[in-house]
Amino acid sequence: METGTIRLEDLSGGLDLYRTLESGQTYLWQRADGEMYSGTPAPGEWYVTVVDGDVIRARTVDGVLEWQSTTDAEPTVRRLLRLDDDLEAIVDNAPDDPLLDEAYEAHRGMRLVTDPSFGTLISFICSAQMRVCLLYTSL
């Protein structure tokens, strides 16, 4: 099993793994405690996904993103969670709008995800007919 860590302070804008993975933008990750989309953050809880046959687990604890995988997954984790995006620059270049400022502040560290195309397509097709919680349990 390969393992690694990425310091959150090294990421521009940080990372809020809970908000990123439970915001409704991805259905390809599962929270190990089975409480995904329950509305309750679980600091230190593992999130699990499979990419190209490799299992990847990730969690944040003590200021680091820890990952474990069946392969050296750091490049994949960085790509999936878009850890190289400069969130601070994105916020700085956004229009000056109080509503945007409020959203950025409320959801600091939430990142967009990059999921594999096929899983994203299937999730999108299913989402037209289901609520987030039901969709997640169906996939």
Short mmCIF file of C-alpha atoms in Angstrom, two decimals, residues 42-131:
data_model
loop_
_atom_site.label_atom_id
_atom_site.label_comp_id
_atom_site.label_asym_id
_atom_site.label_seq_id
_atom_site.Cartn_x
_atom_site.Cartn_y
_atom_site.Cartn_z
CA ALA A 42 -16.55 14.05 10.18
CA PRO A 43 -13.01 15.35 10.68
CA GLY A 44 -10.43 12.66 10.04
CA GLU A 45 -12.87 10.33 8.29
CA TRP A 46 -11.59 8.53 5.18
CA TYR A 47 -13.13 9.12 1.75
CA VAL A 48 -12.66 6.33 -0.80
CA THR A 49 -12.81 6.19 -4.60
CA VAL A 50 -11.59 3.93 -7.40
CA VAL A 51 -9.78 5.33 -10.44
CA ASP A 52 -8.60 3.06 -13.27
CA GLY A 53 -8.82 0.05 -10.96
CA ASP A 54 -6.78 1.66 -8.16
CA VAL A 55 -8.38 2.25 -4.76
CA ILE A 56 -7.63 5.67 -3.26
CA ARG A 57 -8.41 6.74 0.31
CA ALA A 58 -8.02 10.34 1.44
CA ARG A 59 -8.65 12.30 4.61
CA THR A 60 -7.55 15.51 6.29
CA VAL A 61 -6.06 15.38 9.77
CA ASP A 62 -3.71 17.67 11.69
CA GLY A 63 -3.25 20.10 8.81
CA VAL A 64 -2.40 17.52 6.16
CA LEU A 65 -4.21 15.62 3.45
CA GLU A 66 -3.31 11.96 3.92
CA TRP A 67 -3.79 9.46 1.13
CA GLN A 68 -3.41 5.70 0.82
CA SER A 69 -3.65 3.76 -2.40
CA THR A 70 -2.78 0.63 -4.29
CA THR A 71 -0.48 2.84 -6.40
CA ASP A 72 1.48 6.08 -6.02
CA ALA A 73 -1.63 8.23 -6.13
CA GLU A 74 -0.34 11.72 -5.33
CA PRO A 75 -0.63 12.94 -8.96
CA THR A 76 -4.12 11.43 -9.19
CA VAL A 77 -5.25 12.94 -5.87
CA ARG A 78 -3.89 16.33 -6.95
CA ARG A 79 -5.78 16.07 -10.26
CA LEU A 80 -9.07 14.75 -8.81
CA LEU A 81 -9.21 17.40 -6.07
CA ARG A 82 -7.63 20.12 -8.25
CA LEU A 83 -5.08 20.86 -5.56
CA ASP A 84 -2.91 22.88 -7.93
CA ASP A 85 -5.68 25.44 -8.57
CA ASP A 86 -4.74 28.78 -7.03
CA LEU A 87 -7.93 29.51 -5.08
CA GLU A 88 -6.59 32.79 -3.73
CA ALA A 89 -5.91 34.07 -7.27
CA ILE A 90 -9.35 32.93 -8.41
CA VAL A 91 -11.00 34.84 -5.55
CA ASP A 92 -8.80 37.90 -6.16
CA ASN A 93 -9.75 37.97 -9.86
CA ALA A 94 -13.48 37.46 -9.30
CA PRO A 95 -15.89 40.38 -9.67
CA ASP A 96 -16.30 42.58 -6.61
CA ASP A 97 -19.66 41.35 -5.39
CA PRO A 98 -20.82 41.06 -1.76
CA LEU A 99 -22.71 37.84 -2.51
CA LEU A 100 -19.58 36.21 -3.97
CA ASP A 101 -17.52 37.43 -1.02
CA GLU A 102 -20.02 35.85 1.37
CA ALA A 103 -19.97 32.56 -0.57
CA TYR A 104 -16.17 32.42 -0.65
CA GLU A 105 -15.97 33.10 3.06
CA ALA A 106 -18.64 30.53 3.95
CA HIS A 107 -17.08 27.80 1.81
CA ARG A 108 -13.37 28.55 2.04
CA GLY A 109 -11.29 25.60 0.89
CA MET A 110 -14.05 24.02 -1.21
CA ARG A 111 -12.59 23.00 -4.54
CA LEU A 112 -14.01 21.80 -7.82
CA VAL A 113 -13.36 18.14 -8.54
CA THR A 114 -12.26 16.41 -11.70
CA ASP A 115 -13.92 13.01 -11.90
CA PRO A 116 -13.44 10.37 -14.62
CA SER A 117 -15.69 11.10 -17.61
CA PHE A 118 -17.81 7.94 -17.63
CA GLY A 119 -18.76 8.12 -13.94
CA THR A 120 -19.54 11.81 -14.31
CA LEU A 121 -21.79 11.13 -17.31
CA ILE A 122 -23.73 8.37 -15.54
CA SER A 123 -24.12 10.55 -12.42
CA PHE A 124 -25.39 13.44 -14.54
CA ILE A 125 -27.94 11.27 -16.34
CA CYS A 126 -29.22 9.84 -13.05
CA SER A 127 -29.28 13.24 -11.34
CA ALA A 128 -32.07 14.48 -13.59
CA GLN A 129 -34.49 12.21 -11.72
CA MET A 130 -33.11 11.96 -8.17
CA ARG A 131 -32.21 13.99 -5.10
#
